[in-house]
mmCIF file of C-alpha atoms in Angstrom:
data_model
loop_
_atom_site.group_PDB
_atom_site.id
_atom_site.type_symbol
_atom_site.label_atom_id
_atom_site.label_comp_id
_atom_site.label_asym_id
_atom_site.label_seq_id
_atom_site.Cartn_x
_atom_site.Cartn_y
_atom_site.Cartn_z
ATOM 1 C CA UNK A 1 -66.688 -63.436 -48.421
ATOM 2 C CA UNK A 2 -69.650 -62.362 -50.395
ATOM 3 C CA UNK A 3 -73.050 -61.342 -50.608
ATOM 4 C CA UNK A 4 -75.980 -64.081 -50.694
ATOM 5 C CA UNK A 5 -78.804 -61.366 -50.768
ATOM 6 C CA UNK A 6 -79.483 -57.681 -50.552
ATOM 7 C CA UNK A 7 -82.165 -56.903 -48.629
ATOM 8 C CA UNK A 8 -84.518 -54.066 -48.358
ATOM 9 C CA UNK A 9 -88.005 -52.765 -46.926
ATOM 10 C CA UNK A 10 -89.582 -48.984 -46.148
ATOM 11 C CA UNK A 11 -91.845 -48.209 -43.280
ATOM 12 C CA UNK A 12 -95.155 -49.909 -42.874
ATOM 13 C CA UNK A 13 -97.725 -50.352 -40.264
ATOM 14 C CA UNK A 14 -98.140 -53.954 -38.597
ATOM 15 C CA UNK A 15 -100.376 -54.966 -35.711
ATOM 16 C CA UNK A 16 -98.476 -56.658 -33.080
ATOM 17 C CA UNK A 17 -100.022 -57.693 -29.196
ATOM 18 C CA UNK A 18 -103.094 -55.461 -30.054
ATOM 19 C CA UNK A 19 -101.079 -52.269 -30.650
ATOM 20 C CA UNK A 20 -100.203 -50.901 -34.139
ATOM 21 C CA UNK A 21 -96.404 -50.522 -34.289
ATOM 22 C CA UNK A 22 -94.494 -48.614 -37.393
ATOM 23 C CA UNK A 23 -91.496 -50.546 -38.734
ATOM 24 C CA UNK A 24 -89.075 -51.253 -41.354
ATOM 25 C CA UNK A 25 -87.809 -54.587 -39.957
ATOM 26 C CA UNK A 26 -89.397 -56.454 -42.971
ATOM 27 C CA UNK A 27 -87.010 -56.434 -45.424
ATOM 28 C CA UNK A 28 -87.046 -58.740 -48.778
ATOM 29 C CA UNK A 29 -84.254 -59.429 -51.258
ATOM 30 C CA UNK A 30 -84.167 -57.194 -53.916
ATOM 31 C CA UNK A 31 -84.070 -58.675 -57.477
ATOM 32 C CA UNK A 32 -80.870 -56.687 -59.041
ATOM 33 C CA UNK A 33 -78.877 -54.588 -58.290
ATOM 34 C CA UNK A 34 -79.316 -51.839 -55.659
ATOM 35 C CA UNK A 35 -77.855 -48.242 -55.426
ATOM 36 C CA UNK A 36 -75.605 -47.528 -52.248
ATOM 37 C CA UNK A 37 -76.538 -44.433 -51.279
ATOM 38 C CA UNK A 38 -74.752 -42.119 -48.544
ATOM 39 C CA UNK A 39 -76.559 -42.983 -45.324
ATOM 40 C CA UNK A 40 -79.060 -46.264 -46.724
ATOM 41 C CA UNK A 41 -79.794 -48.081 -49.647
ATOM 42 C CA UNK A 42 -82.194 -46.952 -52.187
ATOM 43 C CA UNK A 43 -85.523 -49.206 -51.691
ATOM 44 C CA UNK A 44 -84.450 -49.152 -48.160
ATOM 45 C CA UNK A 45 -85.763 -46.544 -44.638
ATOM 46 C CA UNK A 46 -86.167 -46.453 -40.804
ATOM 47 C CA UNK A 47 -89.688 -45.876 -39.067
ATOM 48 C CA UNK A 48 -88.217 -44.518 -36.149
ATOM 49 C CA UNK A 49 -84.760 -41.941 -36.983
ATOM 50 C CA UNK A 50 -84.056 -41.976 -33.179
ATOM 51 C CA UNK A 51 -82.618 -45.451 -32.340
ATOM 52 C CA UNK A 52 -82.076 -46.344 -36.235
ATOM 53 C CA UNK A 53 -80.031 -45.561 -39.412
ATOM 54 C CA UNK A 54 -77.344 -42.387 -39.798
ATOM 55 C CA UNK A 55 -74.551 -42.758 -40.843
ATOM 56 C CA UNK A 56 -73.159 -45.452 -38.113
ATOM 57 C CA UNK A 57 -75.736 -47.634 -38.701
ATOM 58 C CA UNK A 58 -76.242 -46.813 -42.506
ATOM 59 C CA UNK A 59 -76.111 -50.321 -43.507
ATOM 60 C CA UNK A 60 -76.911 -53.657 -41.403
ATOM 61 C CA UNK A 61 -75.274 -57.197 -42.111
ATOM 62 C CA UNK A 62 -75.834 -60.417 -41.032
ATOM 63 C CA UNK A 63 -74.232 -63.395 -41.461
ATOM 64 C CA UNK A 64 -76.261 -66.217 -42.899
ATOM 65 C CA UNK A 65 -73.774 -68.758 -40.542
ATOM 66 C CA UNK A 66 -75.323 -67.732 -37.691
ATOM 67 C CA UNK A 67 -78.931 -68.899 -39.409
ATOM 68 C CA UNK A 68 -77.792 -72.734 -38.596
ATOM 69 C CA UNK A 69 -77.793 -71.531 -34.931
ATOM 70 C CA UNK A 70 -81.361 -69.732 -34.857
ATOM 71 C CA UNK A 71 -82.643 -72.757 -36.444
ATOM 72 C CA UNK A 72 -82.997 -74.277 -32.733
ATOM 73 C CA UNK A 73 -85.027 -71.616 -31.929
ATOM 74 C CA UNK A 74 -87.500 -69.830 -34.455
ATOM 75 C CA UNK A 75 -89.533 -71.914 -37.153
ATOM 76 C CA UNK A 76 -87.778 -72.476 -40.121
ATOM 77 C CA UNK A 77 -90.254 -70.586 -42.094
ATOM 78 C CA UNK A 78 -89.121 -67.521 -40.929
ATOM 79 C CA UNK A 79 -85.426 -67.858 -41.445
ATOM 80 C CA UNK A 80 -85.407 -66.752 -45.075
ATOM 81 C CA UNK A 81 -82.704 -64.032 -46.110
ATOM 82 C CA UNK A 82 -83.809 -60.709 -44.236
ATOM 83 C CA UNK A 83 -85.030 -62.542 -41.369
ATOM 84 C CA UNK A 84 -82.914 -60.385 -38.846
ATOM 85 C CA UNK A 85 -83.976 -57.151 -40.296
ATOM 86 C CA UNK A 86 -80.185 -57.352 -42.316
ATOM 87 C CA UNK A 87 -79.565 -55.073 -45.820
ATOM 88 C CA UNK A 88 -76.768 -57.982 -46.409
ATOM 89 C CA UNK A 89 -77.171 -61.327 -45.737
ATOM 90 C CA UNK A 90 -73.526 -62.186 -45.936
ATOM 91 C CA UNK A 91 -71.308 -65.156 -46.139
ATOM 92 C CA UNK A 92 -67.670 -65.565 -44.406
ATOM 93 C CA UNK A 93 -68.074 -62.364 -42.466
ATOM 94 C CA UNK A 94 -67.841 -62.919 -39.277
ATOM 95 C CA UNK A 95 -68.141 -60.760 -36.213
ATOM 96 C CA UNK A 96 -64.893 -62.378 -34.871
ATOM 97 C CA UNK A 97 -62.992 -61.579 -37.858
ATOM 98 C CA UNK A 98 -64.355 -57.590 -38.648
ATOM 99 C CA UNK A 99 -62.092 -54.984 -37.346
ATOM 100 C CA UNK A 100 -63.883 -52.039 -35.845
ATOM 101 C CA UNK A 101 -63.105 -49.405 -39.055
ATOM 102 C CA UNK A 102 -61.730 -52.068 -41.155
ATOM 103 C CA UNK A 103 -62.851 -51.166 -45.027
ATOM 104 C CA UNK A 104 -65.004 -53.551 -47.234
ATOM 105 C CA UNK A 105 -65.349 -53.206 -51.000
ATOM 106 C CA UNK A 106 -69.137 -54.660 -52.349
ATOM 107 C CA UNK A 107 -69.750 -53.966 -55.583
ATOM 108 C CA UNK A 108 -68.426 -51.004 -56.488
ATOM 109 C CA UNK A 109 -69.346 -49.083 -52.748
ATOM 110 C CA UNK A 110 -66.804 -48.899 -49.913
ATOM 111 C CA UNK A 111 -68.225 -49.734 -46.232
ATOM 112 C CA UNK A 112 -66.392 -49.285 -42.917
ATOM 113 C CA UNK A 113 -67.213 -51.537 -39.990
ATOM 114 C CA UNK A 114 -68.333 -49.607 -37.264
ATOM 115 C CA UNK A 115 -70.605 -51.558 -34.845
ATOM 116 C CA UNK A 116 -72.344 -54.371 -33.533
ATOM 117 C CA UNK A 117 -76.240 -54.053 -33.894
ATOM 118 C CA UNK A 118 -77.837 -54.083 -30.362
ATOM 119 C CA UNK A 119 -81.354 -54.926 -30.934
ATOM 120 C CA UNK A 120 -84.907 -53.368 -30.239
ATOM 121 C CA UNK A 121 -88.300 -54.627 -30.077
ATOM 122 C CA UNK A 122 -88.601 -55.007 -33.567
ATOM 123 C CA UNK A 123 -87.181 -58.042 -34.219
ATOM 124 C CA UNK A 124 -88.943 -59.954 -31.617
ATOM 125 C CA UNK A 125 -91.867 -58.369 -33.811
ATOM 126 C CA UNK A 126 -90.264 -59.502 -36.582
ATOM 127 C CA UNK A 127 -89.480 -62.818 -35.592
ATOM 128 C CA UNK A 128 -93.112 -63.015 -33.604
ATOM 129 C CA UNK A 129 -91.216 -63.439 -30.308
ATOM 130 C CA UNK A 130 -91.152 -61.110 -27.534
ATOM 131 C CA UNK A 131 -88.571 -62.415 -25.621
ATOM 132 C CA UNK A 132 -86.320 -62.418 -28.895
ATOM 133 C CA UNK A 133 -84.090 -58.979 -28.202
ATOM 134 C CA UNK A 134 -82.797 -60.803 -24.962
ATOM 135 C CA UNK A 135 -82.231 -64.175 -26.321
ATOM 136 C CA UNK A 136 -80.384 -62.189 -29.275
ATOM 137 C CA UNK A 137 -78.205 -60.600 -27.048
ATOM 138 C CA UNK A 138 -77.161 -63.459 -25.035
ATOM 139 C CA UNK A 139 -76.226 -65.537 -28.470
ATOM 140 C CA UNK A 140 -73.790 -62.785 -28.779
ATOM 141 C CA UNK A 141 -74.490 -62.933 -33.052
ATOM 142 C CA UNK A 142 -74.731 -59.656 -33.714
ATOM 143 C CA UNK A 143 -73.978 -58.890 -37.038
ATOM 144 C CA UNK A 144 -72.326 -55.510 -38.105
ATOM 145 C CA UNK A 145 -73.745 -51.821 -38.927
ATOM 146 C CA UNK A 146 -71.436 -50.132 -41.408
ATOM 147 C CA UNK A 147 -71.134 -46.672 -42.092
ATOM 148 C CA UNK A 148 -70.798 -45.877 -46.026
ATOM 149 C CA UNK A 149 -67.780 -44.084 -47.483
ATOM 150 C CA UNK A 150 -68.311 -44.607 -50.480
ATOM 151 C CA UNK A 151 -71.592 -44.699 -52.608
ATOM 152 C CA UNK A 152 -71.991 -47.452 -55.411
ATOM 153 C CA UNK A 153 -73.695 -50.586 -56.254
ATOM 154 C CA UNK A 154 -74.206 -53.786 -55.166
ATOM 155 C CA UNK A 155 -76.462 -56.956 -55.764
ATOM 156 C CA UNK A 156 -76.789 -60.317 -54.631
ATOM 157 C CA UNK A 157 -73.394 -62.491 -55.338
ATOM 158 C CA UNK A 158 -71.133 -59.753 -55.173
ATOM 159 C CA UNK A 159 -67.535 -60.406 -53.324
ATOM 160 C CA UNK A 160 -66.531 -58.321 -50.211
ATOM 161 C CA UNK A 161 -63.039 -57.354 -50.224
ATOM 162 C CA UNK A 162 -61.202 -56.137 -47.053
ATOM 163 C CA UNK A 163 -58.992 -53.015 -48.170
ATOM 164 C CA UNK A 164 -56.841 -52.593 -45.127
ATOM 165 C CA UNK A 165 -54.368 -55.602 -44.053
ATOM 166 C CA UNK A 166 -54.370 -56.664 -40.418
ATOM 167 C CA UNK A 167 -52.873 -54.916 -37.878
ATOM 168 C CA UNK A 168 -51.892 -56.282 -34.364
ATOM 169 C CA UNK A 169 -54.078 -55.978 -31.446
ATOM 170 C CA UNK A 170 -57.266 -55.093 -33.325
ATOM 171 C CA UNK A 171 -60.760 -54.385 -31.847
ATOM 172 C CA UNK A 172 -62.953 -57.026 -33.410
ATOM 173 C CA UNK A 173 -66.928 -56.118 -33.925
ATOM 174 C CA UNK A 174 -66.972 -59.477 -31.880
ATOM 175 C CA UNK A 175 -64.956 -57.595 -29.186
ATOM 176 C CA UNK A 176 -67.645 -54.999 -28.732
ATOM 177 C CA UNK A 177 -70.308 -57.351 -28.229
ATOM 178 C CA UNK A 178 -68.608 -59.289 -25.782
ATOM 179 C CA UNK A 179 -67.658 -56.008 -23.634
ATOM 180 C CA UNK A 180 -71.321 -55.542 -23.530
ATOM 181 C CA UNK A 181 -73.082 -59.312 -23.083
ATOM 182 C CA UNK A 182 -70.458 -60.815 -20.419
ATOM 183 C CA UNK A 183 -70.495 -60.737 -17.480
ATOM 184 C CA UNK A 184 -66.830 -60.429 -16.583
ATOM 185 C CA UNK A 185 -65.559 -57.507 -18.717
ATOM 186 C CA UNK A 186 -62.011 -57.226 -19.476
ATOM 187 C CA UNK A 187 -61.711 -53.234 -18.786
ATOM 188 C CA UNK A 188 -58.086 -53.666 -20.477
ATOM 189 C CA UNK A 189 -59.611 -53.965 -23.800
ATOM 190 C CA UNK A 190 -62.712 -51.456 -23.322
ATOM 191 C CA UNK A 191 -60.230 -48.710 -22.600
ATOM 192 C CA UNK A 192 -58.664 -49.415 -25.786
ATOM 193 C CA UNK A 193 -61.576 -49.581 -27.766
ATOM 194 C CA UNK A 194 -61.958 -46.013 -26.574
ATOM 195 C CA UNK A 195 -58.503 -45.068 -28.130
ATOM 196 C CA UNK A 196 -60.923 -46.121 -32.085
ATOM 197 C CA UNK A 197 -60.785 -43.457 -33.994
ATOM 198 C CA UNK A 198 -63.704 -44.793 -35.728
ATOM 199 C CA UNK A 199 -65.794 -45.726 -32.481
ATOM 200 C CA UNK A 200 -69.512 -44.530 -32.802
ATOM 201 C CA UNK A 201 -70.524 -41.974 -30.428
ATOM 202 C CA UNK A 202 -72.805 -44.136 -28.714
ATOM 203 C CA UNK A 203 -70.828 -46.958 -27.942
ATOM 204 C CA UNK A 204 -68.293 -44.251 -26.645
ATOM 205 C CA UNK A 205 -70.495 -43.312 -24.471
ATOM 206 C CA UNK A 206 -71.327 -46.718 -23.102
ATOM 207 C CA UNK A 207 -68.046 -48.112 -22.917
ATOM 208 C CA UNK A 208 -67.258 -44.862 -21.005
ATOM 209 C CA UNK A 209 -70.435 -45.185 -18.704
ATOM 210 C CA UNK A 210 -68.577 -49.111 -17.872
ATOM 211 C CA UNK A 211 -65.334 -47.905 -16.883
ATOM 212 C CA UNK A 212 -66.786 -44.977 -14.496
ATOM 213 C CA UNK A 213 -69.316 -48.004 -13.000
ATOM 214 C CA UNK A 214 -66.046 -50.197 -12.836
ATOM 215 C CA UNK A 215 -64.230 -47.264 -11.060
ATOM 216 C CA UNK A 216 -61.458 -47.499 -13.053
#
């Protein structure tokens, strides 16, 4: 597993469907190395604080496996590292294989998976498709936020290094997403993602609001 590009991009103004939108979807690779900082990277920031970054969504990846897959649907112009609004365009990181709270070393920083990204109208901005956030969501390729525990650095080419070893019965970032995308949810395993430690408080909240709509 290892980084193919470190991305990064501040607010800016861009005209979209005749309305003037603020966003920091855009993000390019960086040329060296890039400080890890304790809620974003430096070079990096959020136009809107309410739906994006803190420390549960401090740091986006996206796996550049999942580009092969896109390439179907969105001109192969735009699917340059970044094109998913990712900090880390990543290789051999898979949703499927990312414990929720499992520990990464990059560089010399230490991440925690915490996650899956559920998107906003950005991307389709980003992407110039409107109907992108619900075709994103139903390819269930969601990449993972990470929270930062420890600050470092990290550039393009750099390995990431699981800390923890595998435990039985873990909650996969891929997990998550499917609890929220299918349409047959397996309540089983939602009531034991609510037994993470590490679960964000707003998927807490969601995973709670399914079980009380399930009646369980």
């Amino acid at each position: 597993m290892h980084l193919l590009s470190v991305n990064v991009g501040l607010p800016q103004d861009v005209e979209w469907r005749g309305q003037t939108v603020r966003t920091s979807i855009f993000k390019r690779p960086a040329a060296g190395p890039v400080a890890v900082l304790a809620e974003h990277l430096a070079g990096d920031g959020q136009a809107d604080l309410r739906v994006h970054g803190g420390p549960d969504k401090a740091v986006y990846a996206y796996p550049h496996e999942h580009y092969a897959y896109w390439q179907q649907h969105l001109p192969a112009e735009l699917l340059v590292p970044g094109a998913f609004g990712e900090n880390l365009t990543t290789s051999g990181l898979l949703e499927s294989d990312v414990p929720v709270g499992a520990l990464y070393r990059v560089g010399t920083a230490v991440l925690m998976a915490v996650q899956p990204r559920r998107p906003c109208a950005k991307l389709g901005i980003r992407l110039n498709d409107p109907g992108m956030v619900r075709r994103f969501e139903e390819a269930r390729r969601s990449g993972v936020y990470f929270r930062i525990i420890q600050e470092g650095i990290i550039q393009a080419g750099d390995a990431l290094m699981r800390l923890e070893p595998g435990v039985p019965e873990e909650i996969t970032i891929q997990d998550m997403v499917d609890s929220n995308a299918l349409p047959d949810k397996d309540f089983t395993k939602i009531e034991a993602m609510l037994q993470l430690p590490d679960l964000s408080p707003s998927w807490r909240a969601r995973l709670e609001q399914m079980l009380a709509a399930s009646g369980r």
